[in-house]
């Protein structure tokens, strides 16, 4: 069968041969054995409902084995024989070019070079899933190959519920992930529902089909590191940034450190992913010995090198060793997957990676105790460095939250706030999000590197023209973005699809998209798929990250993310998504995303203007109502540019009046 025929058949009527477990692939750790005997039977029934009854007797023992061995039913037998990667959009079967664009993005998320655990359909973050099992993948791709532009596919946590009549202006796909009742948003609730096959953790861009590899966060990480050094009035050159994590999103940190120009030390316990990042060029060097690491960092400081070093081992060892060896850390953070602390997101110190994976599944209570003890040690080591002048910030991975829950010394004197700021509070919020700047991204649907080169040039030209008339308040952002896009090719950021990310405001996003659409119409480039990270101005309500600089008491509300997705839906998005979880954990955040196909048409031109304007200004409006000065400036500027926009502005209260209250 051809690739197209395999897509169109969906779940095969004749069972494919059982596949051998591929040990060369980075696999997800065994999940917790959390189901009762009756619940295991229910999980098996849930899995078997994808297949005709004639196959049940063969598949049942296989699924029992998977559930017992891995804690989940992945249906490995049904993993396709063809290579999964982002092909030229023309290679996908289908009646709708929009649907084919979505197929391309789904396959990019599951590319072996992109996904963290591709055979378990996990894109990043340890549990950020595109689908729960391979039957869902096969059925979804079949539906997309059959869809017309007058149908919408609804996705329930990886399960394709079906194709429904709609209209050409509606989204082609509407995705929900993990949208459980609030009282059932504890970590064990996720473990149970995911094991039953009824819900999944979509992370941010994993279950939204908009992940573009670690590049997706490189730009934001670069801006964070640059502005972190600016905050402490230091040049990156010759100064040290220490952090942890080389997985799907955290893997961007060493590359960002190189672009910023500092010395980066990033610890990682997983040997496979460390080697992958070294092979991909996302780290320069790998060191396994602490004494060697100290010598290497001291030499880099003396020579004022720009270098990224991976330490294969536990980050706690690095913080403690650098304290004893008097290695001064200028910037410190952490980007391990602490939204998922008990299932592979964070590993205890003084236990091997292999031993920890066994303990995680077989002794979960002891594993939790070890993790929490490590968090306390981790925090103590950080505190020793900050006492010497290190600037430490929480990277929105729930480090401070989980450390506080473990009893670590991370609380401020009022015992309400953390003693260290979130990077959004100190850096990204006031400097970017409040002004409307966030992670706009695009993918060249042709798969051609020359198309990406042309789009980079188009985007750079647009930004340089916009900068000429930009107010002084956003000149630094414009300069940083232009510098980024000019260096994008030489930094070799592409992993998987021919994609790019660029921090831009509503004006920049609309103008760039408009220029792309014109170039497509002229035949200069192929179709382009627009999207963004959920980690943005409007898409995410996350009190310890994206909305941590909202101080009017509303940071625990999620109206903004829900409104964002609803508004995107009827303003022209090709697909939309809304998730419980993402970045900081199940039950801790609601986040939404979109995808949009540009095909050179007048219709695409109308859609991009309507949707992109809303997608950004919805968040600026909420931030301005919270009395954020930068957002008030930005929304007033937006209302001046668009007369149809009328936003409720706050009346500010004189602080001397408030101070008079006893």
XYZ file of C-alpha atoms in Angstrom:
662
model
C 0.000 0.000 0.000
C 1.117 3.554 -0.691
C 1.475 6.102 2.087
C -1.802 7.717 1.009
C -3.616 4.375 0.990
C -2.367 3.551 4.476
C -3.674 6.889 5.741
C -7.052 6.354 4.095
C -7.587 2.849 5.472
C -7.525 4.034 9.091
C -7.674 1.090 11.498
C -6.893 -1.939 9.303
C -9.471 -4.680 8.963
C -6.705 -7.295 8.864
C -4.500 -7.147 11.945
C -0.901 -6.111 11.219
C 1.864 -8.280 12.731
C 2.793 -7.626 16.334
C 5.770 -5.256 16.506
C 8.945 -5.836 18.500
C 9.734 -3.285 21.199
C 12.323 -0.877 19.768
C 15.024 -0.291 22.393
C 16.786 2.334 20.275
C 13.940 4.794 20.876
C 13.629 6.978 23.987
C 10.578 5.433 25.673
C 8.252 6.823 28.328
C 8.824 5.417 31.834
C 6.399 2.832 33.178
C 3.342 4.591 34.573
C 1.988 4.050 38.055
C -0.106 0.914 38.641
C -3.157 2.807 39.864
C -6.188 0.896 38.574
C -8.213 -1.585 40.606
C -8.993 -5.014 39.119
C -12.386 -3.813 37.909
C -10.891 -0.609 36.500
C -8.323 -2.642 34.559
C -11.159 -4.564 32.939
C -12.791 -1.244 32.082
C -9.530 0.039 30.533
C -9.344 -3.098 28.395
C -12.950 -2.752 27.256
C -12.280 0.880 26.432
C -9.282 -0.089 24.291
C -11.027 -2.941 22.498
C -13.947 -0.751 21.386
C -11.726 0.603 18.592
C -11.649 -2.831 16.963
C -14.123 -5.277 15.501
C -15.192 -8.094 17.820
C -13.453 -10.696 15.664
C -10.077 -9.262 16.771
C -10.787 -9.027 20.509
C -9.545 -12.484 21.476
C -6.161 -11.802 19.843
C -5.775 -8.254 21.118
C -6.973 -8.786 24.696
C -3.881 -10.634 26.045
C -1.661 -8.157 24.208
C -3.388 -5.172 25.801
C -3.292 -6.869 29.213
C 0.471 -7.224 28.799
C 0.898 -3.561 27.834
C -1.210 -2.359 30.750
C 0.773 -4.443 33.229
C 4.181 -3.760 31.702
C 3.862 -0.054 30.854
C 0.872 1.157 32.863
C -0.889 2.191 29.638
C -2.349 0.572 26.533
C -0.451 2.116 23.632
C -1.425 -0.484 20.972
C 2.140 -0.756 19.640
C 0.997 -3.313 17.037
C -0.794 -0.522 15.144
C 2.161 1.852 14.909
C 2.478 2.613 11.169
C 5.244 1.065 9.089
C 5.848 4.307 7.208
C 8.198 6.949 8.597
C 6.361 9.691 10.461
C 7.569 13.203 9.691
C 6.260 16.462 8.201
C 5.971 15.758 4.471
C 5.211 18.235 1.720
C 1.521 19.073 2.165
C 0.814 17.787 -1.348
C 1.765 14.241 -0.281
C -1.174 13.927 2.096
C -4.469 12.542 0.774
C -7.633 14.532 1.229
C -10.344 16.812 -0.071
C -9.443 19.762 2.183
C -6.075 21.520 2.068
C -6.762 22.749 5.606
C -7.160 19.146 6.782
C -3.933 18.175 5.022
C -2.132 20.977 6.881
C -3.323 19.490 10.172
C -2.105 16.035 9.124
C 1.307 17.535 8.412
C 1.471 19.117 11.861
C 0.324 15.936 13.635
C 3.087 13.984 11.924
C 5.640 16.634 12.815
C 4.690 16.276 16.485
C 5.322 12.512 16.278
C 8.546 12.615 14.248
C 11.279 10.543 15.955
C 13.589 13.573 15.708
C 11.024 15.825 17.368
C 9.018 13.773 19.883
C 10.385 12.873 23.298
C 8.727 9.427 23.428
C 7.457 8.912 19.859
C 6.234 5.321 20.243
C 4.094 6.360 23.220
C 2.805 9.370 21.219
C 4.404 11.757 23.752
C 5.828 14.918 22.214
C 7.450 16.599 25.220
C 7.322 17.212 28.962
C 7.271 13.508 29.842
C 3.506 13.213 29.342
C 2.495 15.766 26.704
C 0.487 13.576 24.353
C -0.861 13.955 20.835
C -2.936 10.780 21.219
C -3.392 8.150 23.905
C -2.902 5.210 21.538
C -2.161 4.331 17.923
C -5.769 3.502 17.057
C -6.667 7.131 17.746
C -3.880 8.286 15.434
C -5.005 5.999 12.600
C -8.652 6.962 12.919
C -7.901 10.697 13.126
C -5.732 10.653 10.019
C -8.456 8.756 8.135
C -11.083 11.317 9.140
C -8.822 14.162 8.039
C -8.267 12.482 4.673
C -12.058 12.299 4.164
C -12.995 15.740 5.507
C -14.417 18.525 3.349
C -14.362 22.231 4.127
C -17.932 21.916 5.372
C -17.103 19.508 8.190
C -15.440 19.800 11.610
C -13.615 17.013 13.453
C -13.994 17.031 17.239
C -11.139 15.634 19.320
C -11.770 14.513 22.908
C -8.342 14.084 24.571
C -6.854 12.299 21.578
C -10.054 10.468 20.660
C -11.646 11.521 17.347
C -15.315 11.698 18.322
C -16.314 12.208 14.710
C -16.829 14.444 11.689
C -19.771 16.824 11.979
C -21.449 19.100 9.417
C -20.371 22.732 9.836
C -19.369 25.382 7.278
C -16.267 26.649 5.535
C -15.800 29.449 8.089
C -15.734 27.064 11.053
C -12.530 25.451 12.356
C -11.735 22.156 10.669
C -10.748 20.633 14.024
C -11.665 21.498 17.613
C -9.379 19.904 20.215
C -9.930 19.500 23.945
C -7.423 17.798 26.230
C -7.814 16.883 29.886
C -10.915 19.015 30.345
C -12.094 17.199 33.458
C -14.333 18.470 36.261
C -12.176 20.767 38.489
C -12.470 18.560 41.576
C -10.858 15.736 39.578
C -7.705 17.562 38.536
C -5.253 16.024 40.998
C -2.208 14.134 39.620
C -3.635 10.732 40.542
C -6.871 11.620 38.767
C -4.865 12.087 35.595
C -3.004 8.822 36.146
C -6.297 6.950 36.528
C -8.171 8.590 33.650
C -5.213 8.259 31.324
C -4.790 4.590 32.234
C -8.510 4.089 31.536
C -8.004 5.687 28.121
C -10.535 8.480 28.678
C -8.379 11.585 29.092
C -4.878 12.817 28.373
C -2.468 15.594 29.194
C -1.983 17.573 26.000
C 0.724 19.847 27.406
C 0.570 23.047 25.374
C 1.567 22.507 21.761
C 1.739 18.674 21.881
C -1.990 17.994 21.876
C -2.495 21.113 19.750
C -0.393 19.839 16.830
C 1.752 22.983 16.877
C 5.035 21.782 18.409
C 8.080 22.613 16.284
C 10.825 20.983 18.327
C 12.967 22.785 20.907
C 13.170 25.778 18.526
C 9.649 26.525 19.736
C 10.993 27.848 22.988
C 14.490 28.926 21.934
C 13.477 32.486 21.119
C 11.627 33.014 24.399
C 14.489 31.415 26.306
C 17.010 33.614 24.506
C 14.994 36.718 25.397
C 14.707 35.510 28.988
C 18.452 34.912 29.322
C 19.345 38.215 27.624
C 16.950 40.202 29.790
C 18.012 38.241 32.873
C 21.557 39.484 32.371
C 20.242 42.985 31.621
C 18.322 42.880 34.906
C 21.534 42.276 36.869
C 23.455 44.757 34.713
C 25.848 42.196 33.294
C 26.920 41.184 29.831
C 26.317 37.500 29.033
C 29.882 37.130 27.725
C 31.979 35.083 30.138
C 29.206 34.804 32.725
C 27.456 31.642 33.868
C 23.890 30.401 33.534
C 23.070 27.137 35.360
C 19.877 25.170 34.797
C 18.523 21.657 34.240
C 16.585 19.665 31.662
C 17.331 18.699 28.056
C 13.930 17.298 27.106
C 11.448 18.575 24.547
C 11.132 22.161 25.735
C 14.025 22.434 28.197
C 16.408 21.279 25.459
C 16.247 24.816 24.083
C 18.197 26.256 27.009
C 21.786 25.502 25.883
C 21.096 26.744 22.354
C 19.515 29.915 23.762
C 22.521 30.418 26.026
C 24.818 30.211 23.005
C 22.720 32.726 21.085
C 22.695 35.061 24.101
C 26.466 34.622 24.405
C 26.957 33.195 27.906
C 28.370 30.019 29.470
C 25.558 27.526 30.007
C 25.665 24.455 32.214
C 22.564 22.290 31.869
C 22.184 19.060 33.861
C 20.223 16.076 32.548
C 19.833 12.565 34.005
C 18.644 10.821 30.835
C 21.647 9.546 28.787
C 19.644 9.080 25.575
C 18.186 12.563 25.391
C 21.558 14.066 26.343
C 23.197 12.271 23.421
C 20.364 13.341 21.090
C 20.928 17.001 21.990
C 24.675 16.596 21.469
C 24.140 14.945 18.077
C 21.680 17.681 17.068
C 24.173 20.394 17.998
C 21.967 21.831 20.717
C 24.793 21.409 23.218
C 28.509 21.844 22.534
C 29.983 19.467 25.099
C 28.973 16.640 27.427
C 30.707 16.077 30.766
C 30.059 13.260 33.231
C 32.532 14.138 36.007
C 31.943 16.999 38.459
C 35.642 17.801 38.942
C 36.088 18.013 35.175
C 32.997 20.242 34.988
C 34.432 22.702 37.527
C 37.742 22.942 35.654
C 35.960 23.400 32.311
C 33.678 26.167 33.608
C 36.544 28.037 35.273
C 38.461 27.926 31.971
C 35.400 29.194 30.072
C 35.099 32.077 32.521
C 38.770 32.987 32.137
C 38.545 32.950 28.339
C 35.073 34.559 28.284
C 33.792 31.759 26.080
C 30.334 31.253 24.700
C 29.768 27.559 25.297
C 26.996 25.172 26.320
C 27.895 22.202 28.500
C 25.631 19.322 29.418
C 26.341 17.589 32.725
C 25.043 14.028 32.605
C 23.831 13.728 36.164
C 21.599 15.359 38.750
C 21.373 19.147 38.890
C 21.566 19.104 42.700
C 25.101 17.764 42.398
C 26.040 20.759 40.239
C 24.631 23.388 42.592
C 26.314 21.750 45.596
C 29.662 21.218 43.846
C 29.803 24.781 42.500
C 29.118 26.077 46.022
C 32.036 24.093 47.491
C 34.352 24.972 44.586
C 33.394 28.683 44.728
C 32.205 28.740 41.118
C 30.027 31.865 40.930
C 26.696 31.437 39.150
C 25.326 34.655 37.652
C 21.917 33.355 36.531
C 20.221 30.239 37.828
C 16.986 28.452 37.025
C 15.497 25.001 36.403
C 13.380 23.550 33.625
C 12.852 19.947 34.634
C 9.258 18.756 34.142
C 8.049 19.407 37.676
C 4.482 19.606 36.446
C 4.933 15.816 36.403
C 7.145 15.165 39.466
C 6.081 11.608 40.286
C 6.186 10.111 36.787
C 9.545 11.039 35.291
C 9.536 14.823 35.323
C 12.117 15.147 38.112
C 14.590 12.573 39.409
C 15.947 12.055 42.927
C 19.626 12.574 43.610
C 21.977 9.724 44.608
C 19.907 7.135 42.683
C 20.716 6.006 39.161
C 18.370 6.859 36.319
C 17.513 3.186 35.825
C 16.881 2.557 39.544
C 14.684 5.640 39.747
C 12.527 4.468 36.830
C 11.943 1.131 38.562
C 11.171 2.771 41.898
C 8.788 5.212 40.204
C 6.568 2.382 39.008
C 7.026 -0.206 41.745
C 7.484 1.950 44.872
C 5.673 5.220 44.099
C 5.375 6.317 47.753
C 9.119 5.909 48.335
C 9.845 7.591 44.998
C 7.782 10.617 46.038
C 9.661 10.812 49.341
C 13.003 10.728 47.506
C 11.888 13.433 45.060
C 10.718 15.722 47.843
C 13.944 15.198 49.789
C 15.877 16.094 46.627
C 13.788 19.243 46.154
C 14.658 20.333 49.683
C 18.360 19.728 48.994
C 18.038 21.500 45.629
C 16.497 24.584 47.258
C 19.113 24.644 50.044
C 21.921 24.637 47.469
C 20.271 27.432 45.488
C 19.836 29.499 48.653
C 23.575 29.272 49.328
C 24.320 30.667 45.869
C 21.739 33.455 46.009
C 23.276 34.543 49.327
C 26.456 35.129 47.285
C 24.623 37.211 44.676
C 23.218 34.711 42.166
C 19.979 35.813 40.483
C 17.617 32.829 40.518
C 14.231 32.772 38.806
C 11.524 30.123 38.550
C 11.197 29.071 34.899
C 7.496 28.336 35.115
C 8.023 24.588 35.494
C 6.425 24.467 38.984
C 9.837 24.207 40.678
C 9.002 26.624 43.483
C 5.474 25.267 43.808
C 6.605 21.647 44.227
C 9.568 22.674 46.384
C 7.194 24.522 48.712
C 4.921 21.477 48.877
C 7.993 19.416 49.823
C 8.755 21.772 52.719
C 11.782 23.417 51.079
C 12.992 26.846 52.148
C 11.540 28.799 49.227
C 8.908 30.996 50.862
C 9.142 34.744 51.457
C 8.876 36.188 54.959
C 5.100 36.636 54.607
C 4.841 32.853 54.013
C 2.486 33.571 51.096
C 4.782 34.491 48.233
C 7.869 32.682 46.976
C 11.246 34.212 47.790
C 12.230 34.008 44.110
C 10.263 35.519 41.217
C 8.777 33.737 38.256
C 10.516 34.682 35.032
C 7.154 36.026 33.828
C 6.851 38.323 36.835
C 10.323 39.786 36.417
C 11.098 39.428 32.720
C 8.586 38.153 30.172
C 5.414 39.677 31.661
C 6.335 43.362 31.859
C 8.846 43.293 29.005
C 6.894 41.230 26.463
C 3.410 39.914 27.250
C 1.989 43.194 28.555
C 3.109 44.919 25.368
C 1.562 42.137 23.269
C 4.805 40.413 22.255
C 4.648 36.633 22.208
C 5.763 33.474 20.368
C 4.269 33.715 16.889
C 5.352 30.785 14.690
C 4.989 29.462 11.182
C 5.661 26.255 9.247
C 6.410 26.055 5.520
C 3.961 23.427 4.265
C 6.166 22.613 1.266
C 8.886 21.293 3.550
C 11.423 23.266 1.506
C 14.321 24.972 3.289
C 14.350 27.645 0.581
C 10.774 28.585 1.515
C 11.862 29.032 5.132
C 14.738 31.232 4.006
C 12.316 33.386 2.006
C 9.867 33.685 4.907
C 12.711 34.726 7.224
C 13.609 37.515 4.783
C 9.959 38.590 4.463
C 9.513 38.706 8.242
C 12.741 40.658 8.730
C 11.763 43.205 6.091
C 8.327 43.682 7.699
C 9.786 44.169 11.184
C 12.384 46.673 10.008
C 9.650 48.771 8.391
C 7.451 48.588 11.491
C 10.369 49.541 13.738
C 10.822 52.863 11.916
C 7.559 54.124 13.426
C 7.479 52.112 16.644
C 7.257 54.009 19.953
C 10.302 54.086 22.208
C 8.569 51.774 24.695
C 8.942 48.768 22.355
C 12.166 49.598 20.511
C 14.215 47.063 22.489
C 11.744 44.300 21.662
C 11.883 45.209 17.982
C 15.701 45.249 17.965
C 15.871 41.852 19.708
C 13.400 40.317 17.255
C 15.150 41.635 14.159
C 18.487 40.404 15.497
C 16.894 37.002 16.177
C 15.420 36.508 12.728
C 18.648 37.612 11.042
C 20.578 34.942 12.934
C 17.956 32.214 12.662
C 19.536 30.393 9.713
C 23.084 30.350 11.065
C 21.904 29.039 14.442
C 20.476 25.911 12.746
C 17.268 25.833 14.747
C 15.225 23.513 12.563
C 14.378 20.074 13.946
C 11.570 18.395 12.008
C 9.413 20.746 9.953
C 10.751 23.849 8.205
C 9.500 26.125 10.958
C 10.312 29.400 12.612
C 9.344 31.193 15.804
C 9.462 34.935 16.321
C 8.254 37.103 19.191
C 5.890 39.657 17.676
C 2.940 41.817 18.696
C -0.431 41.961 16.912
C 0.821 44.474 14.340
C 3.888 42.382 13.568
C 1.942 39.110 13.353
C -0.704 40.549 11.029
C 1.780 42.312 8.771
C 4.056 39.261 8.506
C 1.092 36.952 7.798
C -0.266 39.378 5.209
C 3.119 39.485 3.468
C 3.310 35.666 3.499
C -0.152 35.390 1.969
C 0.805 37.781 -0.832
C 3.981 35.800 -1.540
C 1.942 32.585 -1.679
C -0.519 34.166 -4.106
C 2.371 35.215 -6.359
C 3.801 31.688 -6.277
C 7.008 32.806 -4.558
C 6.541 30.362 -1.664
C 4.233 27.458 -0.872
C 1.444 27.482 1.708
C 2.291 28.525 5.268
C 0.778 27.282 8.537
C 0.569 29.879 11.299
C 0.406 29.176 15.014
C 1.923 30.138 18.323
C 2.975 28.689 21.610
C 0.216 28.733 24.219
C 2.841 30.433 26.386
C 1.670 33.784 25.103
C -0.109 37.048 25.787
C -3.668 35.679 25.712
C -3.758 31.916 25.358
C -2.951 30.804 28.885
C -4.240 31.430 32.388
C -1.475 30.099 34.631
C -1.103 31.774 38.045
C 2.498 30.653 38.536
C 3.665 31.399 35.020
C 1.906 33.252 32.164
C -0.385 35.281 34.435
C 1.897 35.468 37.468
C 2.215 39.229 36.920
C -1.557 39.737 37.275
C -1.985 41.386 40.685
C -5.692 42.243 40.905
C -6.636 38.870 42.401
C -7.809 37.359 39.104
C -4.748 35.253 38.312
C -6.577 32.069 39.354
C -9.417 32.696 36.899
C -9.399 31.220 33.384
C -11.813 33.473 31.476
C -9.046 34.767 29.210
C -7.959 31.387 27.818
C -11.545 30.235 27.238
C -12.534 33.519 25.574
C -9.386 33.343 23.467
C -10.258 29.964 21.956
C -13.939 30.779 21.449
C -12.989 34.044 19.742
C -10.382 32.391 17.529
C -12.970 29.784 16.476
C -15.382 32.210 14.825
C -12.729 34.637 13.595
C -11.059 32.231 11.195
C -8.744 29.705 12.863
C -8.199 26.480 10.924
C -8.124 24.577 14.200
C -8.340 25.459 17.888
C -7.490 23.698 21.138
C -8.154 24.115 24.840
C -6.327 22.147 27.541
C -6.329 21.560 31.260
C -2.663 21.451 32.151
C 0.403 22.396 30.176
C 3.739 23.619 31.456
C 2.981 23.654 35.168
C 0.689 20.681 35.560
C -2.763 19.136 35.482
C -5.219 21.287 37.420
C -2.805 24.234 37.597
C -3.527 25.979 34.273
C -5.976 26.337 31.377
C -4.408 27.046 28.008
C -5.549 27.411 24.434
C -3.993 27.439 20.986
C -4.750 27.656 17.286
C -3.457 26.838 13.828
C -4.196 28.745 10.626
C -3.448 27.875 7.010
C -2.409 30.629 4.606
C -3.038 29.629 0.991
C -2.759 32.975 -0.812
C -6.518 33.518 -0.997
C -8.577 36.616 -0.180
C -10.396 34.511 2.401
C -7.111 33.769 4.197
C -6.285 37.484 4.179
C -9.583 38.308 5.919
C -9.167 35.497 8.432
C -5.634 36.409 9.456
C -6.498 40.043 10.154
C -9.615 39.253 12.145
C -8.201 36.394 14.186
C -4.656 37.552 14.895
C -5.848 40.964 16.079
C -8.200 39.334 18.587
C -5.766 36.605 19.588
C -3.315 39.174 20.988
C -5.542 42.041 22.111
C -7.785 39.806 24.181
C -4.819 39.256 26.515
C -3.646 42.843 26.487
C -7.181 43.887 27.495
C -7.188 41.528 30.478
C -3.700 42.662 31.506
C -4.637 46.330 31.220
C -7.737 45.782 33.383
C -5.339 44.329 35.998
C -3.717 47.787 35.989
C -0.451 46.711 34.297
C 1.029 49.966 33.005
C 2.629 48.430 29.902
C -0.647 46.779 28.916
C -2.628 50.000 29.418
C -0.177 51.684 27.044
C -0.485 48.830 24.520
C -4.294 48.635 24.489
C -4.655 52.415 24.135
C -2.330 52.192 21.139
C -4.418 49.340 19.703
C -7.672 51.320 20.120
C -6.092 54.275 18.357
C -5.138 52.028 15.421
C -8.503 50.202 15.236
C -11.545 52.437 15.788
C -13.900 49.446 16.177
C -11.973 48.363 19.313
C -13.383 49.743 22.559
C -11.898 48.259 25.722
C -12.897 48.973 29.318
C -9.957 50.722 30.991
C -9.291 50.840 34.747
C -9.558 54.019 36.755
C -6.409 54.132 38.858
C -6.623 54.809 42.582
C -4.254 57.218 44.340
C -2.016 55.100 46.570
C -1.911 57.830 49.229
C -5.669 57.426 49.587
C -5.299 53.677 50.031
C -2.455 54.173 52.504
C -4.785 56.262 54.655
C -6.843 53.162 55.438
C -5.971 51.750 58.834
